[in-house]
Amino acid sequence: MRHAYWQSPQRQRLFYEKAWSRRGLEEWDDRWHKLSPRARLIFLEAIKGTESLIDVPRHEVPAEPLNELLAAGFVCLKSGKRNPTEDRVCENPEAEDFGVRVRALKRYHLLAEGPSSELLKYARNCFQAIQTMGVLAGVLRPAGINTYETIQSLVQRWIPLRYWPDWVLNVLKMPIARGLVDVLHGEQEPIPLAELVHRFPDAKPNEVRDALTELVARFVVFEDLKPGEWDLVAGLLPAVRRAIARASEPRPRPPLVVCAVPEEVAPDGSMTVQDLRAFLLEIASSPPRLKQDHSFFAKEVARFLEILDPQPAWLPNSLRWSFERRINEAGNWARILKLVHNPSEGKEIRKHITPKGQAWLGASLEAQYQSLYEYLNGSTSGNPAGDSEVDYAYHGYQPGDQRFLGSHVTAIPIDESNRTHASVPTPEDYERLRSAIFGAFEQLPMDVFHRLDGVFRHFSIGASNFLFLGLSPEQVSLRCNGRLIVPLEEEREKLAITLLSVLVTERLVPLGALRVAIDSDGHPCIARTPRLAAYFRRPGAMMEFAEP
């Protein structure tokens, strides 16, 4: 493709004119519409364009379509350099921009059904990146989305959404532009450009063309060539049409999928508590030697790996809990609860169990569970003064219930009096979200296994999303790592599933609040245990423990 200079001698090119200028294309569009499909195809494939040094001998171009192209002014004849008596066919320099445009449209074919894999290439090759990023950000900003993204991210993330046409129309504020979008959306097939202009008899043709150009420049309307006929057509991006169609259909809440007979069930109880117990017993029997940075030597790691209880072969893949991670997790808990310390013994550093660790080992199983649960149910602030350094692994630096949930997600009701989006949650906000999550899991019958992916969808789809705290979606402000989540249904569902995934795999299953299994197809399943209520500190919670 030819890439024109940004600053042409005639005028400054606009951000959407990187590859061709749109000035004066209306006349060429009308001429193209009058050509036969055969003449159009010859211009697209046989004529090389003015940027090419290769001309086509006249005898290689069929006479009838050649006469059409000559009469319409798309091509011209010139004498050959080597053989002056032989005419050669070349593109008319005045049709250069039009030629670049139609060949590009044929190559990208953006209105084809299916994923538009060429959309990013089209944006990069036909639009000035920096200016386009500013224009697209200007569309997102009034929609409440303040983002700084690359042209690739902007095009792939936002333009295929069903909301994009409305966002652009709200910025343009052009009645004809909205009418164009309505007309294109109402048709099943792309509309020829020559016909589209005549759909608005009360408007001037140049006004319709200007509105169309603004929509093309902002990735709402796309031009293409109709296969077989090669006429210029316009339409909405197929991905947007599909998204709009899906949104108009009823979306029932996905049902919970029961796994009546699991293929294999993991042992009951907390893997974390069992690993911590084994970890402390091994340290009490023989304090391991540490490196100067207080990490284990390789032979000590191998020693600890041998003491861990075996787990089903499928469990590490389902929960992403390798043996090495289990050792690290046990060590983290021992350090956080101050059950071990690392005194120096001459030139050596060894890990020893503390009196508190001895007491923990001698405590009841219920007390051992409660020590972990109480720590995770503790402070919900970001990093309160006086927290030890090990707490940072659970708190992080953003406001959020990271220690309890495993992720920095907050759900805060919006102040209806001034519609403000509070960014710093209160303890009541944390407890409200915890209650919403527990209420969702409480729908699962005790000790009945359900497909994990079905549980995630059931709790996250539409208005039943637990993040809404029982309110309407418009009444809740959601944040992740301090960043305001875009108020779109898809983004909120994605956030809910992400929160549940981390909570289940890094908290509830390892700590025995949920039990895990797999079905006959290898899909993970979970079942609620009485310990779930204890983890969420529900009044009167009863815990049942597996024997150590």
XYZ file of C-alpha atoms in Angstrom:
548
model
C 0.000 0.000 0.000
C 1.166 3.511 -0.704
C 1.689 5.649 2.384
C 1.230 9.334 1.612
C 3.163 12.048 3.371
C 1.333 13.475 6.341
C 1.827 16.960 4.970
C 0.880 17.007 1.291
C 1.534 20.013 -0.960
C -2.196 20.671 -1.326
C -3.406 20.332 2.271
C -2.670 18.660 5.550
C -3.833 15.072 5.652
C -6.278 14.166 8.416
C -5.667 11.352 10.891
C -7.750 8.897 8.859
C -6.015 9.734 5.559
C -2.650 8.080 6.131
C -2.969 5.856 3.055
C -5.285 7.877 0.821
C -7.073 11.200 0.785
C -10.868 11.155 0.869
C -11.191 14.532 -0.865
C -13.003 14.197 -4.157
C -13.728 10.484 -3.828
C -17.479 11.006 -4.237
C -17.110 11.507 -7.978
C -14.962 8.409 -8.321
C -17.451 6.404 -6.238
C -20.213 7.299 -8.695
C -18.053 6.325 -11.663
C -17.143 3.027 -9.987
C -20.791 2.240 -9.358
C -21.488 2.477 -13.093
C -18.737 0.013 -14.085
C -19.410 -3.636 -14.791
C -18.127 -6.199 -12.252
C -15.592 -7.418 -14.823
C -14.137 -3.939 -15.344
C -13.907 -3.408 -11.595
C -12.026 -6.666 -11.103
C -9.546 -5.843 -13.847
C -8.843 -2.469 -12.254
C -8.348 -4.141 -8.877
C -6.081 -6.971 -10.011
C -4.593 -6.237 -13.417
C -3.823 -2.526 -13.073
C -0.879 -2.102 -10.718
C -1.424 1.470 -9.562
C 0.586 4.633 -10.152
C 3.162 3.715 -7.528
C 4.161 0.673 -9.542
C 6.648 0.958 -12.402
C 4.953 -1.924 -14.197
C 2.427 -1.044 -16.899
C 0.143 -3.565 -18.567
C 0.340 -4.161 -22.353
C -2.905 -3.174 -23.978
C -3.386 -6.539 -25.645
C -3.484 -8.242 -22.220
C -6.576 -6.275 -21.153
C -9.919 -7.337 -22.693
C -11.258 -4.629 -24.988
C -14.736 -4.179 -23.494
C -13.745 -3.616 -19.832
C -10.754 -1.552 -20.997
C -13.063 0.792 -22.883
C -15.214 1.132 -19.743
C -12.207 2.030 -17.630
C -10.918 4.484 -20.237
C -14.299 6.174 -20.557
C -14.667 6.455 -16.770
C -11.149 7.873 -16.458
C -9.712 5.162 -14.213
C -6.930 4.274 -16.667
C -5.086 5.885 -19.521
C -2.860 4.724 -22.373
C 0.760 5.597 -22.974
C 3.434 4.503 -25.372
C 5.838 1.824 -24.217
C 9.437 2.858 -23.619
C 10.972 -0.132 -25.425
C 8.310 -0.411 -28.115
C 6.709 2.984 -28.841
C 4.218 1.394 -31.203
C 2.686 -0.739 -28.447
C 0.254 1.053 -26.115
C 0.367 0.228 -22.421
C -2.393 0.607 -19.823
C -1.672 2.475 -16.594
C -3.701 3.954 -13.788
C -4.813 7.551 -14.194
C -2.793 9.613 -11.666
C -5.984 11.480 -10.751
C -7.505 8.153 -9.615
C -4.510 7.264 -7.448
C -6.164 7.753 -4.050
C -9.274 5.912 -5.180
C -7.175 3.016 -6.466
C -5.260 2.686 -3.215
C -8.520 2.745 -1.305
C -10.419 0.055 -3.230
C -7.433 -2.304 -3.314
C -7.056 -1.894 0.437
C -10.757 -2.579 0.994
C -10.503 -5.756 -1.070
C -7.484 -6.858 0.939
C -8.913 -6.215 4.421
C -12.526 -7.248 3.654
C -13.717 -5.917 7.028
C -17.417 -6.610 6.487
C -16.900 -10.334 6.013
C -18.711 -12.520 8.529
C -16.539 -14.017 11.229
C -13.720 -12.504 13.284
C -12.211 -9.412 11.645
C -8.565 -10.378 11.955
C -7.556 -7.598 9.555
C -9.081 -4.809 11.649
C -5.826 -4.010 13.426
C -3.860 -3.993 10.150
C -6.456 -1.652 8.682
C -6.127 0.704 11.658
C -2.345 0.689 11.591
C -1.931 1.085 7.837
C -4.711 3.543 7.107
C -4.738 5.745 10.233
C -2.115 7.896 11.924
C -1.552 6.108 15.239
C -0.920 9.013 17.624
C -3.758 11.191 16.354
C -6.127 8.220 16.196
C -5.369 7.271 19.796
C -6.363 10.788 20.842
C -9.605 10.645 18.868
C -10.588 7.247 20.288
C -9.728 8.352 23.826
C -11.969 11.372 23.219
C -14.825 8.972 22.449
C -14.227 6.899 25.581
C -13.817 9.785 28.003
C -17.473 11.003 27.947
C -18.502 7.380 28.498
C -16.647 7.429 31.824
C -13.591 5.535 30.555
C -10.302 7.308 31.167
C -7.692 5.052 29.669
C -4.234 5.307 28.199
C -3.820 2.467 25.733
C -1.981 1.674 22.531
C -3.719 1.777 19.186
C -3.737 -2.036 19.242
C -5.473 -2.194 22.614
C -7.980 0.515 21.740
C -8.974 -1.129 18.459
C -9.177 -4.679 19.736
C -10.753 -3.969 23.122
C -13.312 -1.232 22.524
C -14.316 -1.015 18.853
C -15.920 -4.514 18.667
C -18.183 -3.699 21.633
C -21.889 -3.100 21.049
C -21.596 0.201 22.917
C -19.081 1.721 20.504
C -21.547 3.192 17.931
C -23.566 4.938 20.652
C -20.433 6.321 22.292
C -19.309 7.809 18.978
C -22.745 9.201 18.179
C -22.903 10.882 21.577
C -19.645 12.661 20.766
C -20.497 13.595 17.158
C -24.004 14.888 17.912
C -24.929 14.672 14.204
C -28.550 13.645 13.533
C -27.642 12.370 10.065
C -24.880 10.211 11.565
C -27.378 8.568 13.891
C -29.737 8.054 10.976
C -26.953 6.398 8.985
C -26.199 3.976 11.823
C -29.903 3.154 12.195
C -30.240 2.460 8.471
C -27.146 0.248 8.370
C -28.196 -1.626 11.492
C -31.654 -2.241 10.082
C -30.301 -4.033 6.990
C -29.045 -7.593 7.013
C -26.442 -6.897 4.330
C -24.070 -3.982 3.713
C -25.634 -1.220 1.607
C -24.057 0.098 -1.625
C -22.642 3.576 -1.115
C -24.528 4.930 -4.123
C -27.799 3.753 -2.595
C -26.971 4.858 0.950
C -26.747 8.514 -0.012
C -30.240 8.370 -1.532
C -31.754 6.947 1.692
C -31.893 10.544 2.958
C -33.834 12.529 0.351
C -34.344 15.478 2.711
C -30.621 15.936 3.332
C -27.983 17.290 1.012
C -25.702 14.599 -0.473
C -22.588 16.326 0.831
C -24.041 16.342 4.383
C -24.645 12.615 4.192
C -21.123 12.085 2.837
C -19.609 14.193 5.608
C -21.459 12.237 8.279
C -20.391 8.973 6.661
C -16.770 10.114 6.653
C -16.913 10.979 10.354
C -18.308 7.523 11.135
C -15.685 5.802 8.992
C -12.959 7.833 10.680
C -14.146 6.650 14.112
C -14.510 2.951 13.246
C -18.306 2.845 13.388
C -19.053 2.397 9.683
C -16.730 0.342 7.499
C -16.441 0.317 3.736
C -15.878 -2.837 1.723
C -16.212 -4.349 -1.750
C -19.036 -6.791 -2.313
C -17.446 -10.099 -3.429
C -18.272 -11.015 -7.014
C -19.694 -7.614 -7.895
C -16.908 -5.499 -6.303
C -19.287 -2.614 -5.713
C -18.529 -0.247 -2.843
C -20.691 -1.010 0.189
C -20.896 0.227 3.782
C -21.992 -1.458 6.994
C -21.376 -1.972 10.690
C -18.582 -4.225 11.868
C -19.922 -7.824 11.989
C -18.651 -8.248 15.566
C -20.697 -5.216 16.624
C -23.797 -6.500 14.846
C -23.467 -9.857 16.592
C -22.946 -8.192 19.979
C -26.028 -6.004 19.515
C -28.075 -9.045 18.480
C -26.948 -11.030 21.522
C -27.760 -8.135 23.848
C -31.312 -7.939 22.487
C -31.988 -11.598 23.298
C -33.117 -12.768 26.745
C -30.148 -13.900 28.781
C -31.221 -16.432 31.400
C -29.049 -17.077 34.395
C -26.903 -20.166 33.731
C -28.044 -23.030 35.972
C -25.825 -24.711 38.526
C -24.531 -28.008 37.142
C -24.612 -30.801 39.730
C -21.999 -33.550 39.626
C -23.869 -36.412 41.252
C -21.041 -38.955 41.031
C -17.583 -37.354 40.896
C -14.831 -39.270 39.196
C -12.421 -38.561 42.058
C -12.663 -36.509 45.242
C -9.762 -34.784 46.977
C -9.230 -35.474 50.694
C -11.403 -33.476 53.060
C -9.886 -30.808 55.264
C -7.371 -28.052 54.742
C -4.293 -28.839 52.698
C -2.712 -25.664 54.080
C -3.252 -26.658 57.725
C -1.924 -30.176 57.081
C 1.146 -28.841 55.271
C 1.818 -26.310 58.024
C 1.572 -29.027 60.652
C 4.001 -31.264 58.785
C 6.316 -28.319 58.165
C 6.506 -27.433 61.871
C 6.967 -31.022 62.994
C 9.911 -31.429 60.635
C 11.494 -28.190 61.885
C 10.967 -29.284 65.508
C 12.661 -32.608 64.850
C 15.647 -31.167 62.983
C 16.023 -27.400 62.455
C 16.982 -26.830 58.781
C 19.994 -24.776 57.805
C 19.345 -21.602 55.816
C 21.281 -19.501 53.336
C 22.360 -15.992 54.231
C 19.185 -14.637 52.604
C 17.182 -17.003 54.887
C 16.064 -19.237 52.006
C 16.352 -23.030 52.100
C 19.251 -24.949 50.639
C 18.247 -27.340 47.851
C 18.739 -30.432 50.033
C 16.439 -28.938 52.676
C 13.759 -28.270 50.078
C 13.962 -31.910 48.968
C 13.618 -32.977 52.577
C 10.457 -30.945 53.083
C 8.933 -32.177 49.838
C 9.134 -35.720 51.150
C 6.972 -34.962 54.187
C 3.991 -33.504 52.331
C 0.902 -35.647 52.093
C 0.355 -36.883 48.527
C -2.449 -35.293 46.551
C -4.376 -36.590 43.523
C -2.422 -36.124 40.286
C -5.115 -33.819 38.857
C -5.186 -31.457 41.842
C -2.061 -29.352 41.066
C -3.395 -28.646 37.563
C -6.844 -27.684 38.850
C -5.607 -25.401 41.636
C -2.133 -24.491 40.348
C -0.694 -25.745 43.649
C 2.624 -27.509 42.999
C 4.627 -29.202 45.764
C 7.093 -26.302 45.728
C 4.267 -23.811 46.184
C 2.887 -25.819 49.088
C 6.256 -25.631 50.853
C 6.467 -21.873 50.246
C 2.917 -21.401 51.495
C 3.586 -23.373 54.657
C 6.715 -21.320 55.266
C 4.799 -18.073 54.718
C 2.112 -19.065 57.202
C 4.684 -20.136 59.791
C 6.394 -16.757 59.463
C 3.165 -14.714 59.427
C 1.809 -16.423 62.565
C 5.269 -16.167 64.202
C 5.489 -19.934 64.665
C 9.173 -20.019 63.601
C 12.233 -17.797 63.850
C 15.738 -17.835 62.359
C 18.383 -17.280 65.051
C 22.066 -17.291 64.124
C 24.225 -20.065 65.564
C 27.752 -18.926 64.973
C 28.227 -18.811 61.228
C 25.082 -20.835 60.601
C 21.469 -19.743 60.394
C 18.839 -22.308 61.218
C 15.057 -22.192 61.352
C 13.628 -23.082 64.757
C 10.107 -23.480 66.019
C 9.015 -20.853 68.564
C 7.091 -21.478 71.788
C 4.064 -20.133 69.958
C 4.693 -22.732 67.275
C 4.921 -25.495 69.882
C 1.631 -24.316 71.342
C 0.044 -24.288 67.875
C 1.115 -27.892 67.270
C -0.317 -28.937 70.620
C -3.622 -27.134 70.095
C -6.821 -28.761 68.915
C -7.529 -29.050 65.228
C -10.287 -26.456 65.589
C -7.858 -23.993 67.175
C -5.356 -24.553 64.359
C -7.982 -23.759 61.760
C -9.204 -20.771 63.731
C -5.717 -19.239 63.914
C -5.537 -19.079 60.122
C -9.146 -17.967 59.710
C -8.786 -15.214 62.308
C -5.691 -13.842 60.634
C -7.416 -13.656 57.232
C -10.489 -12.119 58.849
C -8.360 -9.451 60.486
C -7.455 -5.971 59.271
C -9.039 -4.927 55.982
C -7.058 -1.735 55.510
C -4.385 -1.349 52.879
C -1.220 -1.280 54.997
C -1.919 -0.076 58.513
C 0.997 1.294 60.458
C 2.711 -1.353 62.484
C 1.964 -4.267 60.147
C 4.924 -6.566 59.801
C 6.612 -6.926 56.450
C 5.197 -10.398 55.884
C 1.686 -8.961 55.896
C 2.423 -7.190 52.646
C 2.038 -10.476 50.813
C -1.601 -10.424 51.804
C -2.360 -6.687 52.045
C -0.660 -5.129 49.040
C -0.575 -1.389 48.543
C -4.111 -0.662 47.322
C -7.267 -0.343 49.424
C -9.010 -3.678 49.369
C -9.806 -6.859 51.273
C -6.740 -8.574 49.842
C -5.965 -10.615 52.958
C -9.410 -12.222 53.027
C -10.348 -12.362 49.311
C -6.920 -12.854 47.769
C -7.452 -9.899 45.401
C -7.900 -6.126 45.604
C -11.552 -5.873 44.569
C -13.952 -3.413 46.160
C -17.672 -2.863 45.676
C -18.950 0.422 47.084
C -22.540 1.710 46.868
C -22.709 5.028 45.024
C -23.884 8.023 46.989
C -27.269 8.695 45.428
C -27.279 12.289 46.661
C -24.360 13.321 44.452
C -23.591 10.184 42.395
C -19.980 10.144 43.576
C -17.734 7.118 43.093
C -15.955 6.664 46.422
C -12.483 5.169 46.044
C -11.664 4.377 49.699
C -13.933 1.657 51.105
C -15.069 1.546 54.715
C -15.126 -1.549 56.957
C -18.856 -1.713 56.316
C -18.167 -1.900 52.568
C -15.804 -4.835 53.085
C -18.304 -6.677 55.234
C -21.088 -6.033 52.732
C -19.058 -7.643 49.930
C -18.096 -10.589 52.151
C -21.758 -11.145 52.970
C -22.697 -11.024 49.281
C -20.080 -13.638 48.441
C -21.125 -15.899 51.294
C -24.762 -15.509 50.299
C -23.879 -16.677 46.804
C -22.026 -19.789 48.027
C -24.779 -20.495 50.509
C -26.990 -21.358 47.533
C -24.934 -24.532 47.116
C -26.387 -27.454 49.120
C -23.977 -28.800 51.704
C -21.596 -31.520 50.438
C -23.119 -31.550 46.928
C -20.571 -31.107 44.126
C -21.163 -28.603 41.324
C -19.142 -27.811 38.211
C -16.796 -24.957 39.104
C -17.168 -23.068 35.808
C -20.957 -23.293 36.148
C -20.758 -21.881 39.673
C -18.697 -18.928 38.445
C -21.180 -18.099 35.664
C -24.227 -18.600 37.876
C -22.944 -16.122 40.443
C -21.658 -13.536 37.925
C -24.128 -13.161 35.054
C -26.304 -10.079 34.658
C -28.205 -8.573 37.557
C -27.494 -11.649 39.709
C -23.806 -10.683 39.891
C -22.880 -10.798 43.576
C -20.709 -7.685 43.147
C -23.874 -5.594 42.922
C -24.545 -6.302 46.631
C -28.242 -6.822 45.975
C -28.528 -3.358 44.400
C -28.960 -2.355 40.766
C -25.755 -2.240 38.667
C -25.963 1.557 38.456
C -25.834 1.856 42.252
C -22.431 0.195 42.770
C -18.925 1.406 41.988
C -16.427 -1.419 41.362
C -12.662 -1.140 41.557
C -9.788 -3.544 41.108
C -6.326 -2.578 42.387
C -7.686 0.915 42.888
C -8.739 1.234 39.225
C -12.374 2.045 38.488
C -13.993 -0.757 36.491
C -15.772 0.371 33.357
C -19.545 0.157 33.964
C -20.086 -2.428 31.240
C -21.791 -5.747 31.811
C -18.955 -7.732 30.249
C -16.261 -6.044 32.360
C -18.197 -6.567 35.591
C -18.823 -10.234 34.846
C -15.140 -10.714 34.070
C -14.206 -9.069 37.389
C -16.621 -11.287 39.355
C -15.264 -14.477 37.776
C -11.675 -13.364 38.399
C -12.420 -12.633 42.074
C -14.127 -16.006 42.540
C -11.317 -17.867 40.794
C -8.667 -16.397 43.115
C -10.823 -16.777 46.224
C -11.601 -20.434 45.504
C -8.135 -21.573 44.422
C -6.048 -19.553 46.905
C -8.298 -19.384 49.950
C -11.421 -21.512 50.207
C -10.180 -24.849 48.853
C -6.682 -24.834 50.450
C -8.235 -23.798 53.778
C -10.937 -26.486 53.693
C -13.938 -24.178 53.279
C -14.743 -25.890 49.979
C -14.014 -29.452 48.885
C -12.827 -30.149 45.360
C -13.337 -33.054 42.942
C -13.332 -33.751 39.210
C -16.096 -35.173 37.045
C -15.790 -37.831 34.361
C -14.717 -35.194 31.822
C -11.943 -33.840 34.045
C -13.752 -30.614 34.996
C -13.132 -29.296 38.541
C -16.127 -29.403 40.888
C -16.609 -27.917 44.345
C -18.854 -28.659 47.331
C -19.634 -26.444 50.310
C -18.448 -27.647 53.715
C -19.455 -26.449 57.208
C -16.086 -24.690 57.435
C -17.220 -22.109 54.838
C -19.430 -20.416 57.432
C -16.508 -20.349 59.868
C -14.238 -18.767 57.267
C -16.788 -15.983 56.720
C -17.366 -15.660 60.493
C -21.071 -16.347 60.295
C -22.813 -16.366 63.688
C -23.120 -19.856 65.135
C -20.862 -21.409 62.502
C -20.078 -25.054 63.170
C -16.897 -26.664 61.845
C -16.318 -30.333 61.134
C -12.731 -31.452 60.755
C -11.039 -34.280 58.940
C -8.681 -36.320 61.100
C -5.040 -35.246 60.709
